[in-house]
């Protein structure tokens, strides 16, 4: 149906999955607080959280297939949103599933940790739905505050506490920039609604207005922090390293995905006319992020820090899709986020298996000779690494994702040839650590005194196997996302955001 | 017409029949590969990680299967280990052949359904999913079932099943037993993909896949350097051919915008008859064929490929994979029939290869080498067939060759098995494959002897054996097309095509003579005359177990009566031209195009004359060999003097390997070593780029870690600098 978002009931229905998750999370929060902390209670809260995630996922898919549309309003009702929601909910599900086992092993009995993941996810869903700066801000804050808490959820870990505090301080700092940016944009255009801003920039001839330009610049900084682009990335390695691994995966994949989707929506709906003004800054950030993220990644021996820099590098690739500023870029970005999330969760799932009892960070030495003791884990990690690197076939979806982004960059209205070249070259650099990891697992002997990894807990195994299987499946048959999105009537709230389509423009009938 | 309409409307006569299950054909061997591969992996990982050489069984490569290759045996010192069967041997012996047998049964059922469906004018294409939609390129994962692919599927699964069964006996004591079956199953999977794929890219995947499996199986006993080198040689030589295949595909796509067989067939006419473009495409395709099907100049890998286990030689390097080039040309008949000049090149290369390889076969002592050159030579015949537009004759010879050459190879495997066992008992390290060490084996292995004679008579073209019909049809086809065809009207290097075709006919006859000679020579030296194996060893010579002789018997029957599949008109009984009629919907149009629209008809007298010439030359070869060769004068390899004169040139294979080494390999190696390795690789890439990027990464990492101090204040400052830079990028311009 076509929602009229001015009518409260219809707005409520249009927010269905988001509200379901939010209210469910509230109930579970009460449930978590109901009993004293214990390992068993932690697990049951976790399992119920998983159930809620799956329910919300079903609701989202149902909304996707219904093909609802909406008139102008504060939120978007389009397939772009539902696809982003699916990525977010998959990420939340993986995080909770990994956390249940990980918390149990580390003696974290706080059942609230799962509820916090749910709350963060509901913030993200709000964020990807937002078509109004206020909703954007609301979503970002709901998401961020939950994530700050999650980063420090392991109260016994000094590194965790340090990381959480840093994340909070710098996050607050950057949120100030974002808010200031929103205020300036509002000052320039008198609107907070994205499409209205877009129209007014043109109708009021604001393109040269310093207020608008500085406002956009500050918003770019705010988002740059959330998605960890260079030079706003400094928090990421410390925070990723200190947080529990499932939460690190959540931050590296899902938080980034949600922030990028909102980033893209704002830039394409509110600022398309201002592209000449922001293009240089976005392209510069993209290039710097790709180069520096991957170059520093080479020097890491701590695996989680390595993946932190890898995730910074991926933020650079995704910025290329934004710089393309086209429908192709949008669809390429969604596919990239899905592929990247799956590979990341597979990798972090394996990391949780290998982590010891102590707080000692995992290094490459812990992976040496993994093939000889746990061949399947080594194979899984290899697929994850190859996927992150964008290796064809064995890397599954990772290759297709990079390919789509490259296509989007080259076929953009203003072809981004230089960025495409940087993307390919930095991918070569990234092979230096992704393949090194593979080499270490298969060719190095297992070091003396490095204990064999513990058995993989069932839920963790489900996550790893599921993520790897999806990565490979999407590599062979990437059209699945297209079909899922096209199953509903793909009418968008506004033209520039299509559903994932073939980035290369195959006629619809074939 | 009605049928075409029905096909267009989506109701192909085969839809709804068992042919819908065509996807299961390759999937079954793939399943076998997975099971056997897991069995191999699991048994390897239980041995522990300490010694990688242990990963392939407790004996390393010193297994008890007969080692092919002259010095394979001698290198190991005392090899009298207790025989240890692989722990998953029973599983692999059941799964390996069973998946093939099931696949064959399914193929038979589909074949019957096709016959039941009556005339089938268009191929049955099943599309599973869109595999590669990139821009204008649309490649589907689709299978195409038509009369041609059906013939190939039946050959592959049928002969494949027999060879799998044979392998159960031949490889029984090998430490890599499940690995062997895993590779063999995988090979069949790719081979079926090759013949069932509905477009060139899918065919190419199968093409590369069988190449991979061939490489893995040639180097199966990879701890011998020579075997591993042979594998690499096959791989590298094939890459040259694949380059041609790829270029052909690029050209096809660039000009026709499609790569599916039906699409290319529909668009082929737009390329124009005899145009430069279609000729170029066909020549590049043929370059691919010379690699895969071992034709001049890329045939050199096939004889070396005999380093693999003998059943592998039978399946991959004789019956199926090497015929992929012939299949490719028959499949692309709609292109080759438009390019008479390219077709002439195919015929000429085929004929020259047939003659050249046969001449080398005359003076080889290794029993498998004789058969290897014989295979190269016979493949040459097939190319003469498909090149001259006698597509049915080419495919017919492909089929009969699959029967008799598989039989010959498996028979030689049986001989080597017996020789090896005899040597093994007495700790003798002589060469189990050298014919000078054999002789008189007929007394010890009656079944093998009789069956190999059947195959020898078939390949020599003795009347009423299978090879007689197919070879005769090829030679007759060339002769008739020299009189009247588009090929005869074309010119190659200014020489009229008809002259070239007549020349090729004569070359074909000469090669047929040599074929009869070297095959008879092989039989005489192996099975007749006095035994030269050794006095103690002789007691241990015995026939192979039934699991090996059984498949030989089946192949023997097929070699004898395989001609029935396509009897010529000259024979006044039986089903006339069965295969020709069967393949008519696929190649009929192209065949007619080559012959200017008239079926090549010879007068009864001429046809009789051609047959008599072919028969006479074959019988002459046999009698010549019988009268000239004196097996009593042979001495075992150890005591044998070197060859002299022209025999030495032939024994050394015309020094082609040496010439290639001097002309191509060494220049490439020295360029690689001097310029590419020392200069580009160590100097530029390692020195500047790798070390440089390492240095750069170190510098960046150092700078990063200086900034990454852990101090929030520092981070905030970096952030502020970033903010200023971003604002600058927005406003300063």
Coordinates of N, CA and C in Angstrom, one line a residue, chain A residues 162 166 169-170 173-174 177 213-214 216-218 220-221 225 231-235 237-238 267 276-278 280-281 285 292 295-296 298-299 305 309 371-372 376 403 476-477 479 502 504 506 510, chain B residues 38 41-42 45 49 129-131 133-138 257 693-694 696-698 700-701 704-705 707-712 714-723 726-727 729-733:
Chain A
X162 N 39.2 0.8 28.6 CA 39.9 1.9 28.0 C 39.3 2.2 26.6
X166 N 37.5 5.7 25.3 CA 38.0 6.4 24.2 C 36.9 6.6 23.1
X169 N 34.4 9.2 24.3 CA 34.9 10.6 24.2 C 35.0 11.1 22.8
X170 N 35.6 10.3 21.9 CA 35.8 10.7 20.6 C 34.5 10.7 19.8
X173 N 32.7 13.8 20.7 CA 33.4 14.9 20.0 C 32.8 14.9 18.5
X174 N 32.8 13.8 17.9 CA 32.4 13.8 16.5 C 30.9 14.0 16.3
X177 N 30.2 17.5 16.0 CA 30.4 18.0 14.6 C 29.2 17.7 13.7
X213 N 28.0 24.9 2.9 CA 29.3 24.1 2.6 C 29.9 23.6 3.9
X214 N 30.0 24.5 4.9 CA 30.6 24.1 6.1 C 29.7 23.1 6.8
X216 N 27.8 20.9 5.4 CA 28.1 19.6 4.7 C 29.4 19.0 5.2
X217 N 30.4 19.9 5.3 CA 31.7 19.4 5.7 C 31.7 18.8 7.1
X218 N 31.0 19.5 8.0 CA 30.9 18.9 9.3 C 30.1 17.6 9.4
X220 N 30.0 15.5 7.0 CA 30.9 14.5 6.4 C 31.9 14.0 7.5
X221 N 32.3 15.0 8.4 CA 33.2 14.5 9.4 C 32.5 13.6 10.4
X225 N 33.6 9.7 11.0 CA 33.9 9.1 12.2 C 33.2 7.8 12.4
X231 N 41.0 10.7 8.2 CA 41.8 10.7 9.5 C 40.9 10.6 10.7
X232 N 39.7 10.1 10.6 CA 38.8 10.0 11.7 C 38.7 8.6 12.2
X233 N 39.8 7.8 12.0 CA 39.7 6.4 12.2 C 40.4 6.0 13.5
X234 N 41.1 7.0 14.2 CA 42.1 6.6 15.2 C 41.5 5.8 16.3
X235 N 40.2 6.0 16.6 CA 39.6 5.2 17.6 C 39.5 3.7 17.3
X237 N 41.1 1.0 15.9 CA 42.0 -0.1 16.3 C 41.9 -0.3 17.8
X238 N 42.0 0.7 18.6 CA 41.9 0.5 20.0 C 40.6 -0.1 20.5
X267 N 23.5 11.9 1.2 CA 24.2 12.5 0.2 C 23.5 12.5 -1.2
X276 N 29.4 18.8 -6.9 CA 30.7 19.4 -7.3 C 31.4 19.9 -6.0
X277 N 30.7 20.3 -5.0 CA 31.3 20.9 -3.8 C 31.9 19.7 -2.9
X278 N 31.1 18.7 -2.8 CA 31.6 17.7 -1.8 C 32.4 16.6 -2.5
X280 N 35.3 16.5 -4.1 CA 36.7 16.4 -3.8 C 37.0 15.9 -2.4
X281 N 36.2 16.4 -1.5 CA 36.4 15.9 -0.1 C 36.2 14.4 0.0
X285 N 38.9 11.6 0.9 CA 38.8 10.7 2.1 C 38.9 9.3 1.6
X292 N 45.9 4.4 3.5 CA 46.5 4.4 4.8 C 45.9 3.2 5.6
X295 N 47.8 0.1 4.2 CA 49.2 0.1 4.4 C 49.5 -0.2 5.9
X296 N 48.8 0.4 6.8 CA 49.1 0.1 8.2 C 48.6 -1.3 8.6
X298 N 49.2 -3.8 6.9 CA 50.3 -4.7 6.6 C 51.2 -4.9 7.9
X299 N 51.3 -3.9 8.7 CA 52.3 -3.9 9.8 C 51.8 -4.6 11.0
X305 N 43.5 -6.1 15.5 CA 43.9 -4.8 15.0 C 44.1 -4.9 13.4
X309 N 42.2 -2.4 10.8 CA 42.7 -1.6 9.6 C 42.0 -2.1 8.3
X371 N 45.8 -25.2 10.0 CA 45.4 -26.3 9.1 C 45.6 -27.7 9.6
X372 N 46.7 -27.8 10.4 CA 47.1 -29.1 10.8 C 46.2 -29.5 12.0
X376 N 39.1 -27.4 9.2 CA 37.9 -26.7 8.7 C 37.9 -25.2 9.1
X403 N 33.8 -5.9 -7.7 CA 33.5 -5.8 -9.1 C 32.4 -4.8 -9.3
X476 N 28.6 -17.2 -6.4 CA 28.2 -18.0 -7.5 C 26.9 -17.4 -8.1
X477 N 26.0 -16.9 -7.3 CA 24.7 -16.5 -7.8 C 24.4 -15.2 -7.1
X479 N 22.7 -12.8 -8.0 CA 21.5 -12.1 -8.4 C 20.4 -12.3 -7.3
X502 N 21.2 -5.0 -11.4 CA 22.5 -5.4 -12.0 C 23.2 -4.1 -12.2
X504 N 25.4 -3.5 -14.0 CA 25.8 -3.3 -15.4 C 24.7 -3.2 -16.4
X506 N 21.7 -5.0 -17.2 CA 21.1 -6.0 -18.1 C 19.6 -5.7 -18.2
X510 N 15.6 -10.2 -19.4 CA 16.4 -11.4 -19.7 C 16.7 -12.3 -18.5
Chain B
X38 N 37.2 -36.6 0.3 CA 37.1 -36.5 1.8 C 37.8 -37.7 2.4
X41 N 41.4 -36.9 2.2 CA 41.9 -35.9 3.1 C 41.9 -36.4 4.5
X42 N 40.8 -37.1 4.9 CA 40.7 -37.6 6.3 C 41.9 -38.5 6.6
X45 N 45.0 -36.4 7.1 CA 45.2 -35.6 8.2 C 45.4 -36.4 9.5
X49 N 50.9 -33.7 11.2 CA 51.4 -32.6 10.4 C 53.0 -32.6 10.3
X129 N 20.6 -21.4 -14.2 CA 20.6 -20.0 -13.7 C 21.5 -19.1 -14.6
X130 N 21.2 -17.9 -14.5 CA 22.1 -16.9 -15.2 C 23.4 -16.8 -14.4
X131 N 24.4 -17.2 -15.1 CA 25.7 -17.3 -14.3 C 26.5 -16.1 -14.4
X133 N 25.9 -12.5 -15.8 CA 25.3 -11.4 -16.6 C 26.2 -10.1 -16.4
X134 N 27.1 -9.9 -17.4 CA 27.9 -8.7 -17.3 C 27.7 -7.9 -18.5
X135 N 27.1 -6.7 -18.4 CA 26.9 -5.9 -19.6 C 26.1 -6.7 -20.6
X136 N 26.6 -6.7 -21.8 CA 25.9 -7.4 -22.9 C 26.2 -8.9 -22.8
X137 N 27.1 -9.3 -22.0 CA 27.5 -10.7 -22.0 C 26.5 -11.5 -21.1
X138 N 25.9 -12.5 -21.6 CA 24.9 -13.2 -20.8 C 25.3 -14.7 -21.0
X257 N 28.0 -11.1 -30.2 CA 27.3 -10.7 -29.0 C 26.7 -11.9 -28.2
X693 N 57.5 -1.3 -0.9 CA 56.2 -1.1 -0.2 C 56.3 -1.6 1.2
X694 N 57.2 -2.5 1.4 CA 57.4 -3.0 2.8 C 58.0 -1.8 3.6
X696 N 57.7 1.3 2.8 CA 56.6 2.3 2.9 C 55.6 2.0 4.0
X697 N 55.3 0.7 4.0 CA 54.3 0.2 5.0 C 55.0 0.4 6.4
X698 N 56.3 0.2 6.5 CA 56.9 0.4 7.8 C 56.9 1.8 8.2
X700 N 54.8 4.2 7.1 CA 53.4 4.5 7.4 C 53.0 3.9 8.7
X701 N 53.4 2.7 8.9 CA 53.1 2.0 10.1 C 53.7 2.7 11.3
X704 N 52.0 5.9 11.8 CA 50.7 5.6 12.3 C 50.8 5.2 13.8
X705 N 51.8 4.4 14.1 CA 51.9 4.0 15.5 C 52.4 5.1 16.4
X707 N 51.3 8.1 16.0 CA 50.1 8.8 16.2 C 49.2 8.0 17.1
X708 N 49.2 6.6 16.8 CA 48.3 5.7 17.5 C 48.9 5.5 18.9
X709 N 49.0 6.6 19.7 CA 49.7 6.5 20.9 C 48.9 6.0 22.0
X710 N 47.6 5.9 21.8 CA 46.7 5.5 22.9 C 46.2 6.7 23.6
X711 N 46.7 7.9 23.3 CA 46.3 9.1 24.0 C 45.1 9.7 23.3
X712 N 44.0 9.9 24.0 CA 42.8 10.4 23.4 C 43.0 11.8 22.9
X714 N 45.7 13.0 21.5 CA 46.3 13.0 20.2 C 45.3 12.7 19.2
X715 N 44.4 11.7 19.5 CA 43.4 11.3 18.5 C 42.5 12.6 18.2
X716 N 42.2 13.3 19.2 CA 41.3 14.4 19.0 C 42.0 15.5 18.1
X717 N 43.3 15.6 18.3 CA 44.0 16.6 17.5 C 44.0 16.2 16.0
X718 N 44.3 14.9 15.8 CA 44.3 14.4 14.4 C 42.9 14.6 13.8
X719 N 41.9 14.4 14.6 CA 40.5 14.5 14.2 C 40.3 16.0 13.8
X720 N 40.8 16.9 14.6 CA 40.6 18.3 14.3 C 41.3 18.7 13.0
X721 N 42.5 18.2 12.8 CA 43.3 18.5 11.6 C 42.4 18.0 10.4
X722 N 41.9 16.7 10.6 CA 41.0 16.2 9.5 C 39.9 17.1 9.2
X723 N 39.2 17.6 10.3 CA 38.1 18.5 10.1 C 38.5 19.7 9.3
X726 N 38.9 18.8 5.6 CA 37.6 18.6 4.9 C 37.0 19.9 4.7
X727 N 37.0 20.8 5.7 CA 36.4 22.1 5.5 C 37.1 22.8 4.3
X729 N 38.6 21.5 1.8 CA 38.3 20.9 0.6 C 36.9 21.4 0.1
X730 N 36.1 21.7 1.0 CA 34.7 22.2 0.6 C 34.8 23.7 0.2
X731 N 35.6 24.5 0.9 CA 35.5 25.9 0.7 C 36.6 26.5 -0.1
X732 N 37.8 26.0 0.0 CA 38.9 26.7 -0.7 C 38.9 26.2 -2.2
X733 N 38.5 27.0 -3.0 CA 38.7 26.6 -4.5 C 38.4 27.8 -5.3

